[in-house]
Coordinates of C-alpha atoms and ligand atoms in Angstrom, one line a residue:
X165 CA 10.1 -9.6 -13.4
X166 CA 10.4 -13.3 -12.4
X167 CA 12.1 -15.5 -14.8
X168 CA 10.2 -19.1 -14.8
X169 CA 11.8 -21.1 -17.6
X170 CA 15.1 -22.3 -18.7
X171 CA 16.4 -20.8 -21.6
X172 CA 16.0 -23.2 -24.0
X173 CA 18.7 -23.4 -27.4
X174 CA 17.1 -22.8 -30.6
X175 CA 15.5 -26.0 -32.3
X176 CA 18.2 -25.5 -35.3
X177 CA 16.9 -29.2 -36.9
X178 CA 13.3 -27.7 -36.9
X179 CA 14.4 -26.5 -40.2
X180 CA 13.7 -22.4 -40.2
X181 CA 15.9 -21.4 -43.6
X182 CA 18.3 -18.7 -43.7
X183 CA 15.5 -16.6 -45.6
X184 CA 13.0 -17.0 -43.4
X185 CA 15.0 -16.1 -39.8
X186 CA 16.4 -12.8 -42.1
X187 CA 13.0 -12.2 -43.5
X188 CA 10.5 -13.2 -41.0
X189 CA 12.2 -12.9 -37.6
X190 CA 14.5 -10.3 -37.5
X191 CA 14.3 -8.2 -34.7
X192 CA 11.0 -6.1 -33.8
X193 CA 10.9 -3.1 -32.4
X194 CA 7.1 -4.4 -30.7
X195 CA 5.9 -7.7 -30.1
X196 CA 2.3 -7.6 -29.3
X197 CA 1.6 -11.1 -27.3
X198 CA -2.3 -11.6 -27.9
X199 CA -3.9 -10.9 -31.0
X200 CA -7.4 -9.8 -29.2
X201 CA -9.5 -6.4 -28.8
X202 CA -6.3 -5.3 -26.6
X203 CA -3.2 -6.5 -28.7
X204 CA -5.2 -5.1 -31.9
X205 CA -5.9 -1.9 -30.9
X206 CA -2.5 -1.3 -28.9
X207 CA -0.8 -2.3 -31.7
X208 CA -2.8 0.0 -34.2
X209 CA -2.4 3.0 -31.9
X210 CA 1.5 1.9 -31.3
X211 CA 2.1 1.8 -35.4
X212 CA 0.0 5.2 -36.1
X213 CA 2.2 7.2 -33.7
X214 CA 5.7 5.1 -35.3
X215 CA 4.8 4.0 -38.8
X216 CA 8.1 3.2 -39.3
X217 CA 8.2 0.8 -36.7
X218 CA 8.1 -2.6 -37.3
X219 CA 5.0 -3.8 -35.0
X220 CA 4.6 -7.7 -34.8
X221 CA 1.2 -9.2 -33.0
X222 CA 1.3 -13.4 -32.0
X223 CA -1.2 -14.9 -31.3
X224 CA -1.2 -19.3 -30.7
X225 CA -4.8 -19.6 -31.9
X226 CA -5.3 -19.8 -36.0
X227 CA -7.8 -17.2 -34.8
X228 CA -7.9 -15.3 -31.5
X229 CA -8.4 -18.0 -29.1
X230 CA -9.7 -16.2 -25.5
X231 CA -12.8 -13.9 -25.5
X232 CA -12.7 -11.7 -28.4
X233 CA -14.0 -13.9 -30.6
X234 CA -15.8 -15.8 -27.7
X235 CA -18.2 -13.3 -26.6
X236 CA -21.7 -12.2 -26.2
X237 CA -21.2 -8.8 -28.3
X238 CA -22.8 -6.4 -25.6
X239 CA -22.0 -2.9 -26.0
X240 CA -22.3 -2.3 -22.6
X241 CA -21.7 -0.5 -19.5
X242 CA -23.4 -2.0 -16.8
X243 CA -27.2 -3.2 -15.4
X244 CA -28.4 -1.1 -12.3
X245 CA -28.4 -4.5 -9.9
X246 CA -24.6 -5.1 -11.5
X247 CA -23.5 -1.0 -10.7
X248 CA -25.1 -1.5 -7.7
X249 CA -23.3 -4.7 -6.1
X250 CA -20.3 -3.1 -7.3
X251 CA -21.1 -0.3 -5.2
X252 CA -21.3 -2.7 -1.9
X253 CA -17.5 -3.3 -2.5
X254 CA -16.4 -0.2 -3.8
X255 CA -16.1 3.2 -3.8
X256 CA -18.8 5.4 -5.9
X257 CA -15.9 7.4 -7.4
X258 CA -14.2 4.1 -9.0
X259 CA -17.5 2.5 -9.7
X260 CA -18.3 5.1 -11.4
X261 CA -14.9 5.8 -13.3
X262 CA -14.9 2.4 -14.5
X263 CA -18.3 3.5 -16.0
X264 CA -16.9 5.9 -18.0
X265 CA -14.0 4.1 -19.1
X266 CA -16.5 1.3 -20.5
X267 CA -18.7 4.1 -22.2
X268 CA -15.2 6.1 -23.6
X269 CA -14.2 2.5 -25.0
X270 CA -17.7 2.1 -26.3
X271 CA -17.5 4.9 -27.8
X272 CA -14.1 4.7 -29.6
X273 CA -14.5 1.0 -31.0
X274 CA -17.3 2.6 -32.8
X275 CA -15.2 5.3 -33.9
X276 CA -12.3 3.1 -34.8
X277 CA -14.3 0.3 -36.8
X278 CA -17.5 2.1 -37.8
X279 CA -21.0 1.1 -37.0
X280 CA -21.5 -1.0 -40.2
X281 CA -18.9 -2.9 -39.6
X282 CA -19.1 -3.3 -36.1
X283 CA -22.6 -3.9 -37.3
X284 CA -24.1 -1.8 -34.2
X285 CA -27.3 -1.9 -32.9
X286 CA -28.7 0.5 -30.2
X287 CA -31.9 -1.7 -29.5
X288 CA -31.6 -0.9 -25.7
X289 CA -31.0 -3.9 -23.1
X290 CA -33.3 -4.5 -20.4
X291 CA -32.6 -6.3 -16.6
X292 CA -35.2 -9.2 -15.6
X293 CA -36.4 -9.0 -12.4
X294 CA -38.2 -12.1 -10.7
X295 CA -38.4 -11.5 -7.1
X296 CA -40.2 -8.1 -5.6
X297 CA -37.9 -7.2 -2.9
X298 CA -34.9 -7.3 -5.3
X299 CA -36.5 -5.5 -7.8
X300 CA -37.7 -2.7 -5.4
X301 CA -34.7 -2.1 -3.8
X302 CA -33.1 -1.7 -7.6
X303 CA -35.8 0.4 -8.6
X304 CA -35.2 2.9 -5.2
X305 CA -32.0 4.1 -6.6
X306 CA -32.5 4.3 -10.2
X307 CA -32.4 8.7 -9.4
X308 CA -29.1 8.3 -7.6
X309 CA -27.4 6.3 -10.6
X310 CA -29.3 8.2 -13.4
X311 CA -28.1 11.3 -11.7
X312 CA -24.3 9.9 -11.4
X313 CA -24.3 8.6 -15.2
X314 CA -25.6 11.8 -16.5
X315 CA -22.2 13.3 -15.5
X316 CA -20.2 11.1 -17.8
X317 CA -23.2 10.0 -20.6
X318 CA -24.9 13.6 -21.0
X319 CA -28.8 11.8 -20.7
X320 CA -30.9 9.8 -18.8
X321 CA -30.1 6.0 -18.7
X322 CA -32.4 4.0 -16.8
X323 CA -36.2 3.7 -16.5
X324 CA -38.7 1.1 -15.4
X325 CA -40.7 -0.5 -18.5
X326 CA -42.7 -3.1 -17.6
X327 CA -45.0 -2.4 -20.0
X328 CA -42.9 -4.5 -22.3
X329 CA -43.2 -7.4 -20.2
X330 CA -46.6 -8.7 -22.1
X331 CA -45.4 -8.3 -25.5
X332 CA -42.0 -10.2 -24.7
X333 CA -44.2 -12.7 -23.4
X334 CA -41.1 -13.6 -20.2
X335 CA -42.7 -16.2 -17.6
X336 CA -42.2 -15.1 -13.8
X337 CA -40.7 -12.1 -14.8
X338 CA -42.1 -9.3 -12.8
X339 CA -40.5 -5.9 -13.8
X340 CA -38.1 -4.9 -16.4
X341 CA -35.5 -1.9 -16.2
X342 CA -34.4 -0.3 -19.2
X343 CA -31.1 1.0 -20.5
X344 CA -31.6 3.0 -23.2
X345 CA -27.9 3.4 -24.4
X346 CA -26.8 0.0 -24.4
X347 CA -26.3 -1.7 -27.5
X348 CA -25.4 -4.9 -29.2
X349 CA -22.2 -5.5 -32.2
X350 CA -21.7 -8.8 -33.9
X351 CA -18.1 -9.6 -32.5
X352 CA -16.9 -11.8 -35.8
X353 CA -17.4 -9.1 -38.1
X354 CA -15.8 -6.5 -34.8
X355 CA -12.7 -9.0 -34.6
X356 CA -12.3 -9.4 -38.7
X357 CA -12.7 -5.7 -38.9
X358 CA -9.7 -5.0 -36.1
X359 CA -8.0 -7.5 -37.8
X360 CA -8.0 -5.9 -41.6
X361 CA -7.1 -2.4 -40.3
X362 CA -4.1 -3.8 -38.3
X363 CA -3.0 -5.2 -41.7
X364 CA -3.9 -2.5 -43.4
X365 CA -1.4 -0.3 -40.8
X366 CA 1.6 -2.8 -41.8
X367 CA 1.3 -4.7 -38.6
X368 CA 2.3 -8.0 -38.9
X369 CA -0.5 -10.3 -37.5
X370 CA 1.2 -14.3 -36.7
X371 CA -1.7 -16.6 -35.8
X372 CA -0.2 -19.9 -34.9
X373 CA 2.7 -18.6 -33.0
X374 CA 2.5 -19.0 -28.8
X375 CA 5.4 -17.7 -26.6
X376 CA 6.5 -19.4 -23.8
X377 CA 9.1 -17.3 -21.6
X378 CA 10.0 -13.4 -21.8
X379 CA 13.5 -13.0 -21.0
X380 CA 14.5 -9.1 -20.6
X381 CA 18.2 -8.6 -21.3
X382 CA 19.8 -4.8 -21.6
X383 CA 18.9 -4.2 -25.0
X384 CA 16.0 -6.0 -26.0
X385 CA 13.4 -8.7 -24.9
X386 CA 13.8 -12.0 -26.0
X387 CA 10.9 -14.2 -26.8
X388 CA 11.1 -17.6 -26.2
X389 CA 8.2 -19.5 -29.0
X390 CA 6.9 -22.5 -28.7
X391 CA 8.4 -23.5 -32.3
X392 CA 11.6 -23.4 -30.9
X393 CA 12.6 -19.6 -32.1
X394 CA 14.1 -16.8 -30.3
X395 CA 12.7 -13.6 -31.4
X396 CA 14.9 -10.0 -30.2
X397 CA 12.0 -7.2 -29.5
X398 CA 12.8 -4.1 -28.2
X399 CA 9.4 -3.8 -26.2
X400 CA 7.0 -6.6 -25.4
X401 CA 3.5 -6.1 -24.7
X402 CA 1.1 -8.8 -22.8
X403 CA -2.2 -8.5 -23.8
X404 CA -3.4 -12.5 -23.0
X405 CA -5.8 -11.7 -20.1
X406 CA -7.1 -14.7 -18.7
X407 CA -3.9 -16.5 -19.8
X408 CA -1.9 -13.7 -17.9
X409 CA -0.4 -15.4 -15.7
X410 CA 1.3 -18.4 -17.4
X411 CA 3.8 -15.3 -19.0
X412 CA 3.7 -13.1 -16.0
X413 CA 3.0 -15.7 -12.9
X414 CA 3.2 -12.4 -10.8
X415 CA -0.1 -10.9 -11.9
X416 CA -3.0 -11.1 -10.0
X417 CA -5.4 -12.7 -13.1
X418 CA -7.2 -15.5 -12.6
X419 CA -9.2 -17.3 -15.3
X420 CA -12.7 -17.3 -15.6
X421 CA -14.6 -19.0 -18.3
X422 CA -18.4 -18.3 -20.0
X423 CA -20.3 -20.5 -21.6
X424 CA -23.0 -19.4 -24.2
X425 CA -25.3 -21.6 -26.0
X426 CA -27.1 -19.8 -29.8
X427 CA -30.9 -21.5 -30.6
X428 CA -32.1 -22.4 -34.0
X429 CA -33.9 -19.5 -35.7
X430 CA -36.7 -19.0 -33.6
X431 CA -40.2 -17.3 -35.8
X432 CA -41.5 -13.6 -34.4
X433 CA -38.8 -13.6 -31.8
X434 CA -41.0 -11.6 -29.6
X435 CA -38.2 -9.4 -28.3
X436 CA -34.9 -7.7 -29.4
X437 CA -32.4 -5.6 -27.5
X438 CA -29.4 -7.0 -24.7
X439 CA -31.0 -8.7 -21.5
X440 CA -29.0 -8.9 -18.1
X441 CA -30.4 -11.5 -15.0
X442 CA -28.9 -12.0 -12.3
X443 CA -26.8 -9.0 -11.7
X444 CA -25.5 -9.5 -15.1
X445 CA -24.1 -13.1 -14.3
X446 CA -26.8 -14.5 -17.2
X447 CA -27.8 -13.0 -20.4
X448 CA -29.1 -12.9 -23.8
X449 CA -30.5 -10.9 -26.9
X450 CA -31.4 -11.3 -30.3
X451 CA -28.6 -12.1 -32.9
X452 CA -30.2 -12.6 -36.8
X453 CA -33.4 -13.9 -35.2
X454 CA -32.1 -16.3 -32.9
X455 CA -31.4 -16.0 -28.8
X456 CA -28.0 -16.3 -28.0
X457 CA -27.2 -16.9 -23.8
X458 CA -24.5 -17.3 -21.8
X459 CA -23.4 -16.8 -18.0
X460 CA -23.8 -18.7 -15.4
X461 CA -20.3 -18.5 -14.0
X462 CA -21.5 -17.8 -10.8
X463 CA -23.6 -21.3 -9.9
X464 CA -19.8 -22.9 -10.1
X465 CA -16.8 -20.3 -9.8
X466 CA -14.6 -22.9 -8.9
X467 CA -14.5 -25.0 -11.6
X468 CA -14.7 -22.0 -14.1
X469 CA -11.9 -20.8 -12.8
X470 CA -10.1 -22.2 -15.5
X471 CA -8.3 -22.0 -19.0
X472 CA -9.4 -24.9 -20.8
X473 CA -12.2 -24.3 -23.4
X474 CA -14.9 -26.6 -22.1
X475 CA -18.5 -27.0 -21.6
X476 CA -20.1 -28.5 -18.1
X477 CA -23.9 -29.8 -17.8
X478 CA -24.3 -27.6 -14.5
X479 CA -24.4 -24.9 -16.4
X480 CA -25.6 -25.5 -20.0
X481 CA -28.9 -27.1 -17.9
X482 CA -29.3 -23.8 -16.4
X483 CA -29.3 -22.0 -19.5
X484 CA -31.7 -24.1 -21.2
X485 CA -33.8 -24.1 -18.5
X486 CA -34.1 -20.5 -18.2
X487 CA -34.6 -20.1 -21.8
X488 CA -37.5 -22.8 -21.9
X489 CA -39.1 -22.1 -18.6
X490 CA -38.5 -18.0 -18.5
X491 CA -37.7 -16.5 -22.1
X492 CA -39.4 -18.5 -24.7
X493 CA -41.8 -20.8 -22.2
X494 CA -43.7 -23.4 -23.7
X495 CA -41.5 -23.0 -27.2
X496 CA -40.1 -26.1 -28.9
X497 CA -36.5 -24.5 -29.4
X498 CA -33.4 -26.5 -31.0
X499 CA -30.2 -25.1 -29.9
X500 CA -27.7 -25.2 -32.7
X501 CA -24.3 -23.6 -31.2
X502 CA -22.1 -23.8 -28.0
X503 CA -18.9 -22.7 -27.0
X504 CA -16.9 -21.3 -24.2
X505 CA -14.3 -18.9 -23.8
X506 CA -11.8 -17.5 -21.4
X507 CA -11.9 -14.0 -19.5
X508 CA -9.3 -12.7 -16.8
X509 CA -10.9 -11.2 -13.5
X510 CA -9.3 -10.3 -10.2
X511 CA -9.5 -8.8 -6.6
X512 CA -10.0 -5.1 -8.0
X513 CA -12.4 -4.0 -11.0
X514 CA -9.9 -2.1 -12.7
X515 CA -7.8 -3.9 -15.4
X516 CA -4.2 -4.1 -14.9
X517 CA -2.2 -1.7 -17.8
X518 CA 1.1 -1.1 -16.4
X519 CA 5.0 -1.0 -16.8
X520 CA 6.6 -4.1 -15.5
X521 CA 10.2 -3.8 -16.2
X522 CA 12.1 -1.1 -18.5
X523 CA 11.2 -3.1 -21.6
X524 CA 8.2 -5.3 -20.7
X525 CA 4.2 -4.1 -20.2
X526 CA 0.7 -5.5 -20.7
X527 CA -2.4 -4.6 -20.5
X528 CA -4.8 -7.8 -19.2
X529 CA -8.2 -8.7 -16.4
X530 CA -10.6 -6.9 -18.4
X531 CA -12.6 -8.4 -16.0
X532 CA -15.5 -9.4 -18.4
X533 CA -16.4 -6.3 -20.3
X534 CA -13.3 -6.4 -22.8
X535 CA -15.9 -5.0 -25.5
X536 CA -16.6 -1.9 -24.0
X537 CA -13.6 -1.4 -21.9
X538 CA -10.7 -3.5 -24.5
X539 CA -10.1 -0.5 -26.9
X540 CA -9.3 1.9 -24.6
X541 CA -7.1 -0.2 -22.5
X542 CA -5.0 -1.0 -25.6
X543 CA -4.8 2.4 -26.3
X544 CA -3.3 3.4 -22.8
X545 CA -0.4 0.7 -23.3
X546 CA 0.2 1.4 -26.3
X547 CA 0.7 5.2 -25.1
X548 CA 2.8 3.1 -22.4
X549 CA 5.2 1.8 -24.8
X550 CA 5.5 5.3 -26.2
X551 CA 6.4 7.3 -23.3
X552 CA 9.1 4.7 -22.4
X553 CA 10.9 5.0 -25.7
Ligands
FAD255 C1 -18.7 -15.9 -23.1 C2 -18.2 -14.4 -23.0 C3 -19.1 -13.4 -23.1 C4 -18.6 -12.1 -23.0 N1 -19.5 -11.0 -23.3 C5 -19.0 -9.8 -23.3 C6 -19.9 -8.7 -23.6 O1 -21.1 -8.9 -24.0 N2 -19.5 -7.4 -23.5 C7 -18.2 -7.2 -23.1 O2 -17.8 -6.0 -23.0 N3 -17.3 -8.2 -22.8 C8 -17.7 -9.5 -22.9 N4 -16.9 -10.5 -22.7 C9 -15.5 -10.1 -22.3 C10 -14.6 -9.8 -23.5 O3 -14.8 -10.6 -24.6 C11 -13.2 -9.8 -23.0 O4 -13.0 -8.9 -21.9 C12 -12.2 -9.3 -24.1 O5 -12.4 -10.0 -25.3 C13 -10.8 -9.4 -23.7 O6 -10.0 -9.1 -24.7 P1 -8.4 -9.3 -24.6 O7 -7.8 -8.8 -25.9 O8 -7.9 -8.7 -23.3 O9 -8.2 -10.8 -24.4 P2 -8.5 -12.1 -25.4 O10 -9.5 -11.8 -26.4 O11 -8.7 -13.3 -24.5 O12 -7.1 -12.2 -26.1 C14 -5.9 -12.8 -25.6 C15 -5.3 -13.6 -26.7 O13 -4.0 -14.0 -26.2 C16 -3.8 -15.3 -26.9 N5 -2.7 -15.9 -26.1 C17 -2.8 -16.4 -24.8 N6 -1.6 -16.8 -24.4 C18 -0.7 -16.7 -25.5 C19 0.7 -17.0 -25.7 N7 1.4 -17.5 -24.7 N8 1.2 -16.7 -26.9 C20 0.5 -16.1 -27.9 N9 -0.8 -15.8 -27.7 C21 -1.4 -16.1 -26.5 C22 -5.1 -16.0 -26.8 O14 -5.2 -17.1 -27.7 C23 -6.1 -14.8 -27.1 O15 -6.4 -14.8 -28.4 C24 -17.3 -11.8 -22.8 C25 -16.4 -12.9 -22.6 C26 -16.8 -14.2 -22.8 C27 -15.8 -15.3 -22.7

């Protein structure tokens, strides 16, 4: 573990009374750093094995400030275009294994929140396709994936339906594939739900809170905050994902940020369900009668490689034009929300949940699917922390 920062004294003038270093900053026995799908779920698996233990979550937003909150709430587990570029650069068994981790997490955030408060939908979702040659080649090995899939989801995923293309009324959209088990959550009520069971376990949740340096010594970690505390742990968790790397420099994380853009109420919204162009790098779908979108990243990796919140005209113009000239043509459509927020990707698709010292692990890169893939990942640090104790 590299050490980065000074050691800095404790900010004794920043006024912290006797009360509250006894009360609120004696020693933990976890310090969750991240308070997003991850750090919420590690640290509710973490406290239900140890009740007793005293399991603290920080988090330097006055809500979760990277994706969990950010995101485009698709309960999904990949388009056949997107499972099929991720076959050109990897092995079928750890495409496919990173299937089933996505469909296992699925399936357990919907066991650990409940669908009404998760408020799922399984509407379907649906891949565009515009150009024939693409679309043909994607629709030649819908057997092969249907039959892989099958082995981990029990049915039959994909089929062609372009007999929806006239009712969704799409413009130069050619063929649509369908996914039958994908669905669609609204992530504010997913995140406030998290959030009220890990209070509910006794976890103690600090929003405002941002460390700065991880020290290991023998006996504990100590946390170096931005307030100008020291806070003794016995374990630390990292859960920031696209921030990874300004803890844990050594990771290979690097940021990658989305942008989404949510229209007015749009009247007889022709369509409903999750919709993937582009091998996934754009989409949209329905959320209470409006069209939320986002993507992009790909028309300008390099300056969304980045943590700063942020929006760009690059790609907010190529969101608006693809939902005036392709999903809602000739519509007059206000747009009424935007906002951006931060993911962690790297070389390999697997996210990184490992031991990184004898006191320190995390759990980060959730390489963009942190809804489907986040629960599960917290639960195997979480079991992490356990077997080290
Ligand atoms: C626009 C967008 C759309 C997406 N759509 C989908 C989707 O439809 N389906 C899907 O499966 N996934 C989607 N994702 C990805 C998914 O949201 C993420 O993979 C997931 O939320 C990651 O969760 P996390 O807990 O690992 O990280 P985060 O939610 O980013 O949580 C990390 C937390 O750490 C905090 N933090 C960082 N540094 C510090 C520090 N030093 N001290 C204290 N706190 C710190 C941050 O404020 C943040 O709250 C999308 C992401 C974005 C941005």
């Amino acid at each position: 573990m590299s050490l980065n920062l000074p050691k800095k004294q404790i900010d004794f003038y920043m006024n912290w009374s006797y009360w509250e270093k006894t009360a609120f900053f004696q020693a933990a026995d976890v310090v969750v750093i991240g308070a997003g799908i991850v750090g919420l779920h590690a640290a509710l698996t973490f406290k239900k094995q140890q009740p007793q233990a005293r399991v603290v979550v920080l988090e330097r937003g006055l809500l979760p400030d990277g994706a969990s909150t950010k995101n485009a709430g698709f309960a999904c587990f990949g388009s056949v275009s997107e499972l099929l570029m991720d076959l050109e650069e990897n092995s079928e068994d750890s495409v496919f294994a990173l299937v089933e981790k996505r469909w296992r997490g699925l399936q357990k955030l919907r066991q650990v929140l409940g669908d009404e408060a998760l408020h799922f939908e399984n509407l379907g979702g649906y891949e565009l396709f515009m150009e024939e040659h693409f679309f043909e080649q994607c629709a030649h090995k819908i057997d092969f994936l249907n039959e892989a899939l099958a082995q981990i989801i029990g049915k039959t995923v994909y089929r062609i339906a372009d007999e929806q293309l006239k009712p969704f009324g799409f413009a130069g959209v050619n063929h649509l594939i369908f996914n039958a088990y994908e669905g669609q959550i609204h992530t504010g009520w997913m995140m406030k739900a998290l959030l009220d069971q890990a209070l509910q376990a006794g976890i103690e949740v600090r929003f405002g809170w941002e460390v700065e340096a991880i020290f290991p010594e023998e006996k504990n970690v100590i946390l170096q905050l931005t307030s100008g505390l020291h806070w003794a742990t016995r374990q630390v968790l990292v859960t920031t994902n696209g921030f990874a790397r300004q803890l844990l420099p050594e990771l290979l994380v690097q940021p990658g940020r989305g942008q989404v853009l949510v229209t007015a109420p749009v009247p007889n919204l022709p369509f409903a369900g999750t919709f993937h162009v582009d091998c996934g790098y754009t989409y949209f779908r329905n959320i209470d009668g409006r069209i939320l979108l986002g993507g992009g990243r790909n028309l300008d990796f390099e300056t969304e490689a980045t943590t700063q919140a942020g929006l760009t005209d690059r790609i907010q113009n190529h969101l608006e034009t693809l939902l005036r000239q392709v999903i809602l043509p000739q519509k007059e459509i206000e747009i009424e929300h935007r906002w951006s927020g931060i993911m962690g990707f790297g070389p390999t698709q697997m996210p990184i949940v490992a031991r990184l010292g004898d006191r320190i692990f995390c759990a980060v890169k959730m390489q963009g699917m942190g809804v489907a893939i986040g629960s599960l990942m917290g639960e195997e640090a979480a079991n992490l922390l356990l077997e080290a104790q």
